[in-house]
Amino acid sequence: MAHISFENVSKSYSTLNVIRDINLDIHDGEMLILVGPSGCGKSTLLRMIAGLESVSSGAIRIDDRVVNDLDPRDRDIAMVFQSYALYPHKTVLENITFGLRMRRMAGDEILRRAKQASMALGLDAYLDRYPRQLSGGQRQRVAMGRALVREPKAFLFDEPLSNLDAQLRVQMRMEIRALQQKLGVTSVYVTHDQIEAMTMGDKIAVMNRGGIEQIGTPLDIYDRPANEFVATFIGSPMINLLDAEVRGDGRSAVTPGGLVLPTGTAALSPGEKVRIGIRPEHVRLGDDGAPGIVEAVEQTGLDTLVLVRTSGTAMRVLIRERRYMERGQKVLLSLPPADMHVFSSDTGARR
Amino acid sequence: MSAAMSRKLRSRLSLIAFSAFILIFNLGPILWGILGSLRPREEIMRFPPQPLPSSLSLEHYAAIAESGFLGAARNSLIYAAITVVVALVAGSIAAYALDRLRFAGKAVVMFLVIAGIPLASGAAALIVPSYLYMTSLGLSDTPWVLPLVYIAYNLPTAVWVLKGALGGLSRELDEAAAIDGAGRLRTLFEILLPLCKPAIGAAALFCFVGAWNEFVAGSVLVDNPDLRPVQVSIYQNMGYFGRDWGPLLAAATLAILPIIAAFLVFGRLLIAGLTKGAVKG
Ligand SMILES: Nc1ncnc2c1ncn2[C@@H]1O[C@H](COP(=O)(O)OP(=O)(O)O)[C@@H](O)[C@H]1O
Ligand SMILES: [Mg+2]
C-alpha cells in the first residue's frame, strides 16, 4: 500500500511532448482512473509509474521516495497489461508464481499465495494449463493473479478489459473493483471507456493531449465538468453543446437560431460569447417550453433517445422510459436552469 | 468423373511424379554410395553396374575403423558440439542486445554481423588471414583452434536467425518479466528463448552442419592427426586407400549420419515451432 505522487512530471520523445507538466496525488488505498481519448498519454503515464518509461522532467514519488531512476523490479508494483502478456510457455501456476520466484520467496509461501489468489479468481482448476488453452476471460484472470500474489504496494492496470466481450467486461469490472476495495491496495486504472471510469474509481483523472483536464470523484466530474472537453468526453449519450450569447439580463443566453437558454447561477456579463452544455437526460419533453420537431428516435429497450430540432439546432434528449414517438412529431422542450453548464467560448473553461 | 475433377487429379499426379523425380535425383547418389559401401570390393566398379549388391559386407567399415576415421569423427563431433553450444549462447545474448537494447554503434555492429554471414559458407577466402592470426596467437595445431574458428564462422548466422525470432516477440513480455523482477539475462533465457525454439533449432542446425562439413580450415589449421576433423580424414583416406572406393564410400556414409541425427534432434524444434508456436494473446 502506498501513496503515489507526480510533481511537474513531463515526458517527451525527442520533440514530441506526450506528457505535459502533470501534478497528481494518489492516496493510499485509493483507486484512480486515468481516462481519456486514445493517444492522450494514459499508458505512458502509467508506464512511468511502473518504471517502463523514463521521466523527462519532474519527480514521481512512491511513499515519498523519488523513483525516477529506480528499476521496475525495485518499485514493488504489479501491472496488468492490455494484452495480458502472459508467458505462453509457462503454465498458469508458473505464470502466477514467476514474480515470487524471482524474489526468492520460500516455496511454501509461494504455494500458499498462489492457492489464495487462484481461489479468489476461480483459477484453481486451471493451474496446469497453458495460456493458449484458456479463454480470454481466464487469461485475464491469470494476469490478475500474477499481480495479486505479489501483494505489491500498488496495482497498475492498462485497459485490462478491452479484449473481453461486453458481458464479461461488466462482470470483471465489478470483480476488480470489489477485490481492490477488499485488499485496499492503491491502484491506477487506465481506460478509454467512460463507463469503466465512472463505475470503478474513487477518483477520475480526465486526460487530454498529455495533460490532466480535471481530477475528481466520478459524480463530481459528471455534475461539474471543468471544461468543454471533460463535458463532452464524460457522459453518454454525449452532452448537447450550443453556441450562444449572454442576454441583457445576464441570466440567460440566446443561440443564433433564437433559442433562449437559462444560464443558472453563473456570473455572466451581457454580450459574452458562451457555449451552453446540457446533458440529454436533463432536457424534458413536457407541456410547455421551446417547440421542436422529432427527427430521429432510438429505442434501447431501457430508455429512449430522441433527436429534436428546435430553433435550428439539433438536441439530443434522453427519456428514462420507453416512449413511442414518430419522426415529425411536434414536442415542447423545457430546459431546467440548474442543469445548464456554461463554458467560455474562448477557453472552453467552465464559467 | 467430371472434367474438373479429372483435371485436378491429373495435375496432382504430375506433381507427385515431379516430386518423385526430384527425390530420386537427389537421393540417388546417396543411396548408391550407401549400397556401394556395403558391396564386396570387386563389385563396386563393375560395368554394367548391378542395382543391388550380391552380398553385403562390412569389410570397408572395418578398414576405415583402423585408419583413424573414428577418431576424426569423434573430434568433429566435439568441435561441432562446442560450436553449437557457444554460438547459441553467445548468439542469443548478442541477438538480444541488437534487438532489445539501445547502444552507440548498433547499426555498424548489425552491418558487420550481416556481412559475416556469407563468410560462413565461403570460408576458403578467410583461410590465409585465419592461419596467420591463429599462428600469431600460438593457437594453430591446438585443440582450441578449430572450435574457435567454427564459432567465428557460424556466429553471424546464429545471431541473425535469433535476432529475427526475438524481434517477433512482444516487448510486453520483457516488461512483464521486468516488473516480475527478472533481470535481462533471466528474461532472455527463461522467458524469450523458450519461445524461439524454431529459430534455435535452425541456428543449431546451421552451426552443426557448418562445423561438421568444414574442410578448408580443418586441413590447414591443424597438423596433428589426433586433432584432425572428419572431412579431412575422409579426404586423406582417398589418398591412403588409392583407388579403393569401398572405404571412401563407407567413410562418406558414416559422415552423413550425424547430419541426419542433427536434423532429427534440431529439426524437431523447427517443426514444434511450426505447429504450435503461434500462441497469441
Ligand atoms: N516510443 C514512442 N515514441 C514516440 N512516440 C510515442 C512512443 N510511445 C508513445 N508515443 C506517443 O505518445 C502518445 C501517448 O501514447 P499512449 O500513452 O500510448 O496513449 P494512450 O495510452 O492514452 O492511448 C501517443 O501520441 C503516441 O503516439
Ligand atoms: Mg494505451
mmCIF file of N, CA and C and ligand atoms in Angstrom, chain A residues 11-14 16-19 36-47 53 82 158-159 190-192 207 210, ligand 1:
data_model
loop_
_atom_site.group_PDB
_atom_site.id
_atom_site.type_symbol
_atom_site.label_atom_id
_atom_site.label_comp_id
_atom_site.label_asym_id
_atom_site.label_seq_id
_atom_site.Cartn_x
_atom_site.Cartn_y
_atom_site.Cartn_z
ATOM 1 N N LYS A 11 7.116 14.359 -20.104
ATOM 2 C CA LYS A 11 7.835 13.338 -20.866
ATOM 3 C C LYS A 11 7.774 13.701 -22.324
ATOM 4 N N SER A 12 8.895 13.631 -22.994
ATOM 5 C CA SER A 12 8.861 13.853 -24.433
ATOM 6 C C SER A 12 9.706 12.821 -25.154
ATOM 7 N N TYR A 13 9.240 12.472 -26.329
ATOM 8 C CA TYR A 13 10.038 11.670 -27.250
ATOM 9 C C TYR A 13 10.637 12.659 -28.233
ATOM 10 N N SER A 14 11.925 12.894 -28.134
ATOM 11 C CA SER A 14 12.625 13.963 -28.876
ATOM 12 C C SER A 14 11.805 15.255 -28.807
ATOM 13 N N LEU A 16 8.525 15.545 -29.412
ATOM 14 C CA LEU A 16 7.098 15.322 -29.161
ATOM 15 C C LEU A 16 6.815 15.255 -27.662
ATOM 16 N N ASN A 17 5.992 16.209 -27.185
ATOM 17 C CA ASN A 17 5.628 16.222 -25.772
ATOM 18 C C ASN A 17 4.431 15.331 -25.554
ATOM 19 N N VAL A 18 4.608 14.199 -24.897
ATOM 20 C CA VAL A 18 3.450 13.322 -24.720
ATOM 21 C C VAL A 18 2.841 13.446 -23.326
ATOM 22 N N ILE A 19 3.611 13.877 -22.352
ATOM 23 C CA ILE A 19 3.074 14.135 -21.009
ATOM 24 C C ILE A 19 3.495 15.544 -20.622
ATOM 25 N N GLY A 36 -9.301 9.001 -20.966
ATOM 26 C CA GLY A 36 -9.060 9.997 -21.995
ATOM 27 C C GLY A 36 -9.079 9.326 -23.345
ATOM 28 N N PRO A 37 -9.120 10.119 -24.411
ATOM 29 C CA PRO A 37 -9.166 9.523 -25.742
ATOM 30 C C PRO A 37 -7.868 8.795 -26.063
ATOM 31 N N SER A 38 -7.912 7.932 -27.052
ATOM 32 C CA SER A 38 -6.745 7.167 -27.454
ATOM 33 C C SER A 38 -5.608 8.116 -27.849
ATOM 34 N N GLY A 39 -4.399 7.815 -27.358
ATOM 35 C CA GLY A 39 -3.239 8.620 -27.722
ATOM 36 C C GLY A 39 -2.998 9.818 -26.823
ATOM 37 N N CYS A 40 -3.781 9.964 -25.764
ATOM 38 C CA CYS A 40 -3.632 11.151 -24.921
ATOM 39 C C CYS A 40 -2.514 10.989 -23.894
ATOM 40 N N GLY A 41 -1.942 9.798 -23.781
ATOM 41 C CA GLY A 41 -0.803 9.632 -22.878
ATOM 42 C C GLY A 41 -1.099 8.843 -21.613
ATOM 43 N N LYS A 42 -2.248 8.192 -21.556
ATOM 44 C CA LYS A 42 -2.609 7.424 -20.362
ATOM 45 C C LYS A 42 -1.602 6.307 -20.101
ATOM 46 N N SER A 43 -1.365 5.504 -21.127
ATOM 47 C CA SER A 43 -0.449 4.374 -20.945
ATOM 48 C C SER A 43 0.934 4.882 -20.573
ATOM 49 N N THR A 44 1.358 5.940 -21.220
ATOM 50 C CA THR A 44 2.685 6.478 -20.931
ATOM 51 C C THR A 44 2.786 6.870 -19.458
ATOM 52 N N LEU A 45 1.763 7.532 -18.962
ATOM 53 C CA LEU A 45 1.776 7.956 -17.560
ATOM 54 C C LEU A 45 1.841 6.741 -16.632
ATOM 55 N N LEU A 46 1.045 5.728 -16.958
ATOM 56 C CA LEU A 46 1.015 4.513 -16.139
ATOM 57 C C LEU A 46 2.371 3.817 -16.163
ATOM 58 N N ARG A 47 2.937 3.758 -17.360
ATOM 59 C CA ARG A 47 4.218 3.066 -17.517
ATOM 60 C C ARG A 47 5.350 3.825 -16.839
ATOM 61 N N GLU A 53 8.888 3.510 -18.586
ATOM 62 C CA GLU A 53 9.231 4.686 -19.388
ATOM 63 C C GLU A 53 10.015 5.635 -18.494
ATOM 64 N N GLN A 82 -2.763 -4.777 -21.200
ATOM 65 C CA GLN A 82 -3.917 -4.917 -22.083
ATOM 66 C C GLN A 82 -3.886 -6.258 -22.810
ATOM 67 N N ASP A 158 -3.600 -1.453 -17.327
ATOM 68 C CA ASP A 158 -3.666 -0.733 -18.598
ATOM 69 C C ASP A 158 -4.757 -1.350 -19.473
ATOM 70 N N GLU A 159 -5.898 -0.760 -19.464
ATOM 71 C CA GLU A 159 -7.048 -1.235 -20.237
ATOM 72 C C GLU A 159 -7.194 -2.756 -20.163
ATOM 73 N N VAL A 190 -6.147 2.457 -16.139
ATOM 74 C CA VAL A 190 -6.248 3.219 -17.383
ATOM 75 C C VAL A 190 -7.374 2.666 -18.234
ATOM 76 N N THR A 191 -8.185 3.544 -18.778
ATOM 77 C CA THR A 191 -9.237 3.091 -19.682
ATOM 78 C C THR A 191 -9.634 4.234 -20.599
ATOM 79 N N HIS A 192 -10.193 3.877 -21.750
ATOM 80 C CA HIS A 192 -10.777 4.949 -22.562
ATOM 81 C C HIS A 192 -12.295 4.843 -22.505
ATOM 82 N N MET A 207 -7.799 12.868 -18.949
ATOM 83 C CA MET A 207 -6.608 13.352 -19.657
ATOM 84 C C MET A 207 -6.931 13.746 -21.078
ATOM 85 N N GLY A 210 -1.907 14.772 -23.271
ATOM 86 C CA GLY A 210 -0.763 14.737 -22.368
ATOM 87 C C GLY A 210 -0.937 15.499 -21.079
HETATM 88 N N1 LIG C 1 8.105 5.173 -28.181
HETATM 89 C C1 LIG C 1 7.399 6.244 -28.610
HETATM 90 N N2 LIG C 1 7.961 7.140 -29.452
HETATM 91 C C2 LIG C 1 7.273 8.224 -29.874
HETATM 92 N N3 LIG C 1 6.016 8.495 -29.536
HETATM 93 C C3 LIG C 1 5.389 7.650 -28.700
HETATM 94 C C4 LIG C 1 6.043 6.486 -28.196
HETATM 95 N N4 LIG C 1 5.179 5.840 -27.385
HETATM 96 C C5 LIG C 1 4.041 6.572 -27.391
HETATM 97 N N5 LIG C 1 4.173 7.657 -28.175
HETATM 98 C C6 LIG C 1 3.154 8.687 -28.397
HETATM 99 O O1 LIG C 1 2.752 9.160 -27.146
HETATM 100 C C7 LIG C 1 1.377 9.434 -27.154
HETATM 101 C C8 LIG C 1 0.698 8.799 -25.971
HETATM 102 O O2 LIG C 1 0.693 7.417 -26.127
HETATM 103 P P1 LIG C 1 -0.033 6.462 -25.097
HETATM 104 O O3 LIG C 1 0.404 6.797 -23.730
HETATM 105 O O4 LIG C 1 0.166 5.066 -25.550
HETATM 106 O O5 LIG C 1 -1.556 6.882 -25.295
HETATM 107 P P2 LIG C 1 -2.864 6.175 -24.705
HETATM 108 O O6 LIG C 1 -2.462 5.049 -23.855
HETATM 109 O O7 LIG C 1 -3.553 7.267 -23.971
HETATM 110 O O8 LIG C 1 -3.663 5.754 -25.892
HETATM 111 C C9 LIG C 1 0.818 8.982 -28.482
HETATM 112 O O9 LIG C 1 0.599 10.102 -29.277
HETATM 113 C C10 LIG C 1 1.911 8.130 -29.040
HETATM 114 O O10 LIG C 1 1.949 8.265 -30.434
#
